[in-house]
PDB file of N, CA and C in Angstrom:
ATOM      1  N   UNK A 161     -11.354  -4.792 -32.026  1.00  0.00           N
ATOM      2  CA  UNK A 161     -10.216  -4.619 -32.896  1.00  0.00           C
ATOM      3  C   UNK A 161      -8.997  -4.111 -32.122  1.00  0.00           C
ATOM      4  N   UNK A 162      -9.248  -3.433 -31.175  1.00  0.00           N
ATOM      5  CA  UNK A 162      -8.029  -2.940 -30.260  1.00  0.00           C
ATOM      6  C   UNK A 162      -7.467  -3.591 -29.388  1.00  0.00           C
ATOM      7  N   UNK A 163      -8.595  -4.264 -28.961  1.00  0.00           N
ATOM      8  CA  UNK A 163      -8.258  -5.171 -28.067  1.00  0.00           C
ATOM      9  C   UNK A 163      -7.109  -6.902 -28.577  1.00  0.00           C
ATOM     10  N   UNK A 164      -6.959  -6.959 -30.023  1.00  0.00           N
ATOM     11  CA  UNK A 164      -6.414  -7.509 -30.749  1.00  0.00           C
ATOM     12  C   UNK A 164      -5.117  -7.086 -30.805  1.00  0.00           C
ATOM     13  N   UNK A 165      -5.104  -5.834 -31.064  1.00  0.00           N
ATOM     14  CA  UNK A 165      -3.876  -5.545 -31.284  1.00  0.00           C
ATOM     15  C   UNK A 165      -3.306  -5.336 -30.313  1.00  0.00           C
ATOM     16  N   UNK A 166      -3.732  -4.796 -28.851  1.00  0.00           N
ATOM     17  CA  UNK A 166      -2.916  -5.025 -27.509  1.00  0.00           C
ATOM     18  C   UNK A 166      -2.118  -6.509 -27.938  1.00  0.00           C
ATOM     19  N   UNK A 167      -2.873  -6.874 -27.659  1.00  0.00           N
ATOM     20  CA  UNK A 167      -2.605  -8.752 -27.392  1.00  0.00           C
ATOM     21  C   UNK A 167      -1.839  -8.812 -28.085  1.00  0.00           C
ATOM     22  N   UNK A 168      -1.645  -9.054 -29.889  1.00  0.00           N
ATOM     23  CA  UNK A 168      -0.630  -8.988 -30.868  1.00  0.00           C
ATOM     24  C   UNK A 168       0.940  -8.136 -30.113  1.00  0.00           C
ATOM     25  N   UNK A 169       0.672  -7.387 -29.434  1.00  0.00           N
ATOM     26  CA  UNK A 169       1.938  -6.259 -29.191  1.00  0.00           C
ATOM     27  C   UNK A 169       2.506  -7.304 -27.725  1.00  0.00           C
ATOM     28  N   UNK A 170       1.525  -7.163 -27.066  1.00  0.00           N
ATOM     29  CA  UNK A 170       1.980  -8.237 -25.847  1.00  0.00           C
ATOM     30  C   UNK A 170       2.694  -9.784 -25.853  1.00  0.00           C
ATOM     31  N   UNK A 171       2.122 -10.226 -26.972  1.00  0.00           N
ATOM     32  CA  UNK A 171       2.569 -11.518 -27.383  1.00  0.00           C
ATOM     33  C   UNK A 171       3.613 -11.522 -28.097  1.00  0.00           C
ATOM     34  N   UNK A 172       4.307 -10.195 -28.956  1.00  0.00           N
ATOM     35  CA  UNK A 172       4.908  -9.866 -30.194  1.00  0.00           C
ATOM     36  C   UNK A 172       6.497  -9.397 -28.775  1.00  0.00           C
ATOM     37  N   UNK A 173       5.813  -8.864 -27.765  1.00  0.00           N
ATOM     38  CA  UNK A 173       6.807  -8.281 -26.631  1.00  0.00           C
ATOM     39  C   UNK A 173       7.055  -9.799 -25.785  1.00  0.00           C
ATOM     40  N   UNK A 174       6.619 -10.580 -25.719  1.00  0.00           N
ATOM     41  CA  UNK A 174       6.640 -11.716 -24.683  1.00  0.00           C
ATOM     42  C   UNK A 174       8.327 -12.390 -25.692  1.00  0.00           C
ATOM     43  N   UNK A 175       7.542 -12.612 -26.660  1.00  0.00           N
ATOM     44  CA  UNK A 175       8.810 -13.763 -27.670  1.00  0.00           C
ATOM     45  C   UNK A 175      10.069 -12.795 -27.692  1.00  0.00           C
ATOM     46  N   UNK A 176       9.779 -11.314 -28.087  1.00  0.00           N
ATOM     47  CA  UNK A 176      11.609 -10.579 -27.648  1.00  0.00           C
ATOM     48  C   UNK A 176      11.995 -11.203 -26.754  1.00  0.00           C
ATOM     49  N   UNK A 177      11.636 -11.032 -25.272  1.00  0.00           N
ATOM     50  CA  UNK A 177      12.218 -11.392 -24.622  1.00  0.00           C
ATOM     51  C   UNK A 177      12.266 -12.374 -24.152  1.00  0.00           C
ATOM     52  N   UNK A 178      11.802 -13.333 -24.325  1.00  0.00           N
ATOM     53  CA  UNK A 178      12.603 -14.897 -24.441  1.00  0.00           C
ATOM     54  C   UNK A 178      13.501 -15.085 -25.694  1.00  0.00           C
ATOM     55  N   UNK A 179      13.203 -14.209 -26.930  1.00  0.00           N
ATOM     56  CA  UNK A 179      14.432 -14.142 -27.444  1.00  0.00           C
ATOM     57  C   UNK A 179      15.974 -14.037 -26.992  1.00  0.00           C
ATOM     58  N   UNK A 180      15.616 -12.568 -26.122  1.00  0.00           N
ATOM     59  CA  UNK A 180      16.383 -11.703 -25.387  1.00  0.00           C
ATOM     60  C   UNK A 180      17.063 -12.642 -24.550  1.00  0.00           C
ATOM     61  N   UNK A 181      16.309 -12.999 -23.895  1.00  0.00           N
ATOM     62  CA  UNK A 181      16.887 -14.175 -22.934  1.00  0.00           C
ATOM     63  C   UNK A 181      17.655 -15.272 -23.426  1.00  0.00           C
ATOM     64  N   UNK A 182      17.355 -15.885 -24.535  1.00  0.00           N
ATOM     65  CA  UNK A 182      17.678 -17.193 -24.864  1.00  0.00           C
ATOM     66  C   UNK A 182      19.520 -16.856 -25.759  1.00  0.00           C
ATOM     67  N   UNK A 183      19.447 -15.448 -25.892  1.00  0.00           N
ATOM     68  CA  UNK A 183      20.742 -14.772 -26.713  1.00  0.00           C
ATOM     69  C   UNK A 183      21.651 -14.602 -25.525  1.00  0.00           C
ATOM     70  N   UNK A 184      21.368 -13.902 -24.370  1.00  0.00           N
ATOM     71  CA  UNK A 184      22.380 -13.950 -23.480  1.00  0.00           C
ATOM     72  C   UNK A 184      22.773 -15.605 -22.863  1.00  0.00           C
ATOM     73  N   UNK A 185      21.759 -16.244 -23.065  1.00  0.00           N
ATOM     74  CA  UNK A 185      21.956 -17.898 -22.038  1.00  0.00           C
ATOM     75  C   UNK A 185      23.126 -18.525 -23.407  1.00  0.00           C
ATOM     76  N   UNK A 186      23.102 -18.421 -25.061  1.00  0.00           N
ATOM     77  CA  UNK A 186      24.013 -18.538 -25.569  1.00  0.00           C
ATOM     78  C   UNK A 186      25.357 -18.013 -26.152  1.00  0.00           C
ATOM     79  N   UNK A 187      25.063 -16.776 -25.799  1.00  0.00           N
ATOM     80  CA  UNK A 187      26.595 -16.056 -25.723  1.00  0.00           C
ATOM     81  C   UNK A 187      27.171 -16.434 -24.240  1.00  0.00           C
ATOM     82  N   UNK A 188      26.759 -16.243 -22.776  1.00  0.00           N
ATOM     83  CA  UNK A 188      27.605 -16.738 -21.842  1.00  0.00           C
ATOM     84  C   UNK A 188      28.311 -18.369 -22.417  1.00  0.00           C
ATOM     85  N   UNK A 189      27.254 -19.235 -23.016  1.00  0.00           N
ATOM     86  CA  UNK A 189      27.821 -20.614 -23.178  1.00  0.00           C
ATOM     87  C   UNK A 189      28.759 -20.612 -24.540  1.00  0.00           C
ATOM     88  N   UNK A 190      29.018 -19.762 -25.216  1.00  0.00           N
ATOM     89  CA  UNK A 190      29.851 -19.666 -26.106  1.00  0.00           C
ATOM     90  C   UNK A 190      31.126 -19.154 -25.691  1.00  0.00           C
ATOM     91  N   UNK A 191      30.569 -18.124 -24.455  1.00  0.00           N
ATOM     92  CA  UNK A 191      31.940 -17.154 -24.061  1.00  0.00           C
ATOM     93  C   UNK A 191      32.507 -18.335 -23.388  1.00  0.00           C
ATOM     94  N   UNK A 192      32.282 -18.821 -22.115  1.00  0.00           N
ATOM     95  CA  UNK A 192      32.390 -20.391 -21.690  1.00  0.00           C
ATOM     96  C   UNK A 192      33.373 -20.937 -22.907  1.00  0.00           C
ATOM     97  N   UNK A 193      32.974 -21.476 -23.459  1.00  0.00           N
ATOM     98  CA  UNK A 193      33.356 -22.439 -24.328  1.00  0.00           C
ATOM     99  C   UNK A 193      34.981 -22.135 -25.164  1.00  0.00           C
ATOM    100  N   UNK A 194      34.748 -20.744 -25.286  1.00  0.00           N
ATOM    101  CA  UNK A 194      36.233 -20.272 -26.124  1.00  0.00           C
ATOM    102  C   UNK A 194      37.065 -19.460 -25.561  1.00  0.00           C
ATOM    103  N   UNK A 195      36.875 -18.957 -24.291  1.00  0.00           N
ATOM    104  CA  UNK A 195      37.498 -18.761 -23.332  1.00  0.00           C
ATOM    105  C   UNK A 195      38.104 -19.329 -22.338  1.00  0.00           C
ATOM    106  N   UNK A 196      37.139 -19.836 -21.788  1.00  0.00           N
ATOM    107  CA  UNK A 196      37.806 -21.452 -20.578  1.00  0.00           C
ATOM    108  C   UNK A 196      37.963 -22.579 -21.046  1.00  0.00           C
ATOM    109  N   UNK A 197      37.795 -22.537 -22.473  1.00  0.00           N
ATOM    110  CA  UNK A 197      37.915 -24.335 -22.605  1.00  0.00           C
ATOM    111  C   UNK A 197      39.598 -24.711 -22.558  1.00  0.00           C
ATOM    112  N   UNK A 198      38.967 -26.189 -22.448  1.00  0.00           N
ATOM    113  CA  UNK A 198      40.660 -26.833 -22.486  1.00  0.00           C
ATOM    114  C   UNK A 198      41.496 -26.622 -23.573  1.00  0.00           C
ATOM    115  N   UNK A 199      42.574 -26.176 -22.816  1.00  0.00           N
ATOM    116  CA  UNK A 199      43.660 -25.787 -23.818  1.00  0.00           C
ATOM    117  C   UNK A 199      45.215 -26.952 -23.989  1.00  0.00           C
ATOM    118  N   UNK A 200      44.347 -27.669 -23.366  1.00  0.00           N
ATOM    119  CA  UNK A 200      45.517 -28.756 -23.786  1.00  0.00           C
ATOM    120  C   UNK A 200      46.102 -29.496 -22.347  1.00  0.00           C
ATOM    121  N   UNK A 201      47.364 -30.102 -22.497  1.00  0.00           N
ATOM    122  CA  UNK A 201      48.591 -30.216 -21.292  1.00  0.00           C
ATOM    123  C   UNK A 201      48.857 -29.067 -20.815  1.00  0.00           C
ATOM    124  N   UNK A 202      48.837 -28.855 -19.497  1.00  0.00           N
ATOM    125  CA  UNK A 202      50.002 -27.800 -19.193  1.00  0.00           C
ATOM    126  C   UNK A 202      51.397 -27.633 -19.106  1.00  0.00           C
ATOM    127  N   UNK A 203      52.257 -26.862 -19.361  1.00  0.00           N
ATOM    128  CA  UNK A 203      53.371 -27.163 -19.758  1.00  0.00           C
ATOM    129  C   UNK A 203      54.050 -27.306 -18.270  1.00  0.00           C
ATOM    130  N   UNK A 204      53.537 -27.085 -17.224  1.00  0.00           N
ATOM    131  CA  UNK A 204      54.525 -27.320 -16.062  1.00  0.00           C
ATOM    132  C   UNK A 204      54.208 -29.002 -15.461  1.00  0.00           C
ATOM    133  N   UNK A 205      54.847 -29.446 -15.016  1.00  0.00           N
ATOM    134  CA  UNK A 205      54.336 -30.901 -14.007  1.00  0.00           C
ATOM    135  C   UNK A 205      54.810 -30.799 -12.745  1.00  0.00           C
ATOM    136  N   UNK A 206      53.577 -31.065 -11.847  1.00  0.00           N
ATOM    137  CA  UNK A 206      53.866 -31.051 -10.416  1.00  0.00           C
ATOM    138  C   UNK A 206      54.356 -32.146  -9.886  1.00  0.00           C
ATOM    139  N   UNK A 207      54.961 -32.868 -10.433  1.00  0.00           N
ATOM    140  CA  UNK A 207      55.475 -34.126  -9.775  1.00  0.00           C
ATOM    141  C   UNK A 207      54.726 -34.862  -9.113  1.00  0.00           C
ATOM    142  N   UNK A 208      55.052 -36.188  -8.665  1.00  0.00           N
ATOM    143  CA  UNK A 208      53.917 -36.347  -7.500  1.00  0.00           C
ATOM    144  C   UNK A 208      54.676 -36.166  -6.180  1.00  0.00           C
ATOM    145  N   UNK A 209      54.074 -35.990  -5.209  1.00  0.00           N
ATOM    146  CA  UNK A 209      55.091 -35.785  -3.839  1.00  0.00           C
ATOM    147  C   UNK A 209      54.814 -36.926  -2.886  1.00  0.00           C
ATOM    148  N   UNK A 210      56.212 -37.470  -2.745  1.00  0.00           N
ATOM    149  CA  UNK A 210      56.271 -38.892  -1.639  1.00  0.00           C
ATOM    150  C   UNK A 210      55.798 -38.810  -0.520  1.00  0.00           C
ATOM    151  N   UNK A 211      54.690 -38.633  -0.070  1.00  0.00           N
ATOM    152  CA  UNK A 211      54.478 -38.752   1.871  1.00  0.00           C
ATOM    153  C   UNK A 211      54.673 -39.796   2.849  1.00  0.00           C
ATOM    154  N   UNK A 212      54.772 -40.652   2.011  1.00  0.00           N
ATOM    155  CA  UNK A 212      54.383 -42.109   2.889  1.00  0.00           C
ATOM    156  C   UNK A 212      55.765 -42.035   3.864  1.00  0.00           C
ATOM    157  N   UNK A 213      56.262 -42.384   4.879  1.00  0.00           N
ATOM    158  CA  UNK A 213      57.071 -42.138   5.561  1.00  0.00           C
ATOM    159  C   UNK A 213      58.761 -43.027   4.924  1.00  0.00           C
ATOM    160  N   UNK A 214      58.110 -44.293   4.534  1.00  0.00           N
ATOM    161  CA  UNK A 214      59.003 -44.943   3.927  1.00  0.00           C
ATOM    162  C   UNK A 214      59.564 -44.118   2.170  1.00  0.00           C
ATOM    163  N   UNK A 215      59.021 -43.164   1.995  1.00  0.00           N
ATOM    164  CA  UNK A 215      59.425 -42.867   0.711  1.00  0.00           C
ATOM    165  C   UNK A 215      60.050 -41.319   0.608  1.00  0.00           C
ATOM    166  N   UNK A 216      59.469 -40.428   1.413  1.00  0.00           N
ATOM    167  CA  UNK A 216      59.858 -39.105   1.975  1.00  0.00           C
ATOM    168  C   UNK A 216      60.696 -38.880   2.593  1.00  0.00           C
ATOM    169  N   UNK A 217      61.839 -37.604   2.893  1.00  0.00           N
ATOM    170  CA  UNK A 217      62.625 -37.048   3.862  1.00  0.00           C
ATOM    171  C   UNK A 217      62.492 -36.475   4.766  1.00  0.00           C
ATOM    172  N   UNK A 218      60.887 -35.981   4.036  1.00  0.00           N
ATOM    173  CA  UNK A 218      60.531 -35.181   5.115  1.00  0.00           C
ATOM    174  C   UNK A 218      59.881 -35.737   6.001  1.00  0.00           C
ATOM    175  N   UNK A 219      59.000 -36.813   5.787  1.00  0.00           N
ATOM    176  CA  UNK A 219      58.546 -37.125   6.499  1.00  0.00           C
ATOM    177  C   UNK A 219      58.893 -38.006   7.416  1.00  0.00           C
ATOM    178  N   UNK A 220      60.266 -38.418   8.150  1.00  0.00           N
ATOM    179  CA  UNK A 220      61.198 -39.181   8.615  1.00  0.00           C
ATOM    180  C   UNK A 220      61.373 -38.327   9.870  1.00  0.00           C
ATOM    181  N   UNK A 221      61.549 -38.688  11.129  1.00  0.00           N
ATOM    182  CA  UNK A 221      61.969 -37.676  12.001  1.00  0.00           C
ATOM    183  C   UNK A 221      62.927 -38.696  12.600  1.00  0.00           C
ATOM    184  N   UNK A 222      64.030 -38.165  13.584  1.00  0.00           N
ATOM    185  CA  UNK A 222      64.903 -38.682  14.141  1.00  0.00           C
ATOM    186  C   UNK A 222      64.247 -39.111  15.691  1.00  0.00           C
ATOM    187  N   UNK A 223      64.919 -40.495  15.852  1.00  0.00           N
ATOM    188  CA  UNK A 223      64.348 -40.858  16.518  1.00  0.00           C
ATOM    189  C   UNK A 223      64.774 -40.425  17.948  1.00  0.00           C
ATOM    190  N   UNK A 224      63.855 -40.313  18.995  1.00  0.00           N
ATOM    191  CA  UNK A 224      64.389 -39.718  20.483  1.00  0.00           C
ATOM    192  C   UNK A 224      64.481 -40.513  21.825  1.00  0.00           C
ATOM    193  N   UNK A 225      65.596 -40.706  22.463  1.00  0.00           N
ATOM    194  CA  UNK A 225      66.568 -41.940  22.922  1.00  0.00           C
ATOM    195  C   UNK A 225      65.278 -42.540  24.551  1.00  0.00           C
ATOM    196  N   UNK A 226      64.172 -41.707  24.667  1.00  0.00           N
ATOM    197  CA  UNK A 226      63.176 -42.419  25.239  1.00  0.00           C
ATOM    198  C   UNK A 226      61.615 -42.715  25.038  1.00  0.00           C
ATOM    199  N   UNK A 227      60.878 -43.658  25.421  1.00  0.00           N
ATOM    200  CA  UNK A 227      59.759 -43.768  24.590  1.00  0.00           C
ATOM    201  C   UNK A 227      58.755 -42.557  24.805  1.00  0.00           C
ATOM    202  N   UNK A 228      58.956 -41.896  25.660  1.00  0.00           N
ATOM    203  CA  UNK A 228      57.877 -40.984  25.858  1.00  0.00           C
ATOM    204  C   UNK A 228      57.654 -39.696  24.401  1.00  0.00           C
ATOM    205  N   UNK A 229      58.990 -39.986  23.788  1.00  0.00           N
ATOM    206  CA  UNK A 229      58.976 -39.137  22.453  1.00  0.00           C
ATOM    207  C   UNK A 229      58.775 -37.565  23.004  1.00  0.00           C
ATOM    208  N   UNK A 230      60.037 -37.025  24.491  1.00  0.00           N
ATOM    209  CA  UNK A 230      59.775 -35.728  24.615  1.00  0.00           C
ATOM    210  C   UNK A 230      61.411 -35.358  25.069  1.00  0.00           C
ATOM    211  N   UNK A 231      61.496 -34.366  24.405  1.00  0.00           N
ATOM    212  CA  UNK A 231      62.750 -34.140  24.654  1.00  0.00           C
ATOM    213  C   UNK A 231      63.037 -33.234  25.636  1.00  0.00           C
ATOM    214  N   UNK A 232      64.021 -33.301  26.328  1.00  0.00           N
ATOM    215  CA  UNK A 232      64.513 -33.268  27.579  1.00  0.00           C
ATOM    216  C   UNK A 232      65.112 -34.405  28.368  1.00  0.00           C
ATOM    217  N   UNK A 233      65.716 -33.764  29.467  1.00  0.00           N
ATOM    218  CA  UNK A 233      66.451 -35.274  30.388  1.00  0.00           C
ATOM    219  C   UNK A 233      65.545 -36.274  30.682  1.00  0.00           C
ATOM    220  N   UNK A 234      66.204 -37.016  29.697  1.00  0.00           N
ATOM    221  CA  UNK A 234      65.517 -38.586  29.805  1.00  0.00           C
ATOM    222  C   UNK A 234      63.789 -38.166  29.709  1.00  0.00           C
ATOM    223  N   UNK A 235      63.495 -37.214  28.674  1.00  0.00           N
ATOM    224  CA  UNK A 235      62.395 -37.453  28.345  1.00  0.00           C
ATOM    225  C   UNK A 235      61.196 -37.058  29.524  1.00  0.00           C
ATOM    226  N   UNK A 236      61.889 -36.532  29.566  1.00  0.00           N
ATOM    227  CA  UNK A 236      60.849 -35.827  31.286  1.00  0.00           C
ATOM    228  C   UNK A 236      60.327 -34.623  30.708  1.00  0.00           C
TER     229      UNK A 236
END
């Protein structure tokens, strides 16, 4: 008879805590959910930015009067 009721208490303690457990695994996914979820457009826009050389300013350099591309006399 005692030995019953261990077991009953052990088994009665096992399901809390997979209760236990299964309450925190759905409050993080709730907190998740109404905290970080998407909130829409953002109101700023990053533009897109031109790199390609033909489309950018920046990315254009002036050209230097020998092929070695080093500046100094005559590229020396």
């Amino acid at each position: 008879m005692i030995e019953q009721v261990r077991h009953f208490e052990s088994e009665l303690r096992t399901w809390m805590w997979l209760a236990v457990m299964l309450a925190i695994i759905l409050f993080k996914g709730f907190f998740a959910f109404l905290v970080v979820s998407d909130l829409g457009q953002p109101t700023w826009s990053y533009r897109p930015v031109a790199d390609v050389p033909a489309s950018s300013p920046y990315a254009e350099y002036q050209l230097l009067p020998y092929p070695q591309h080093i500046r100094g006399a005559r590229g020396e």
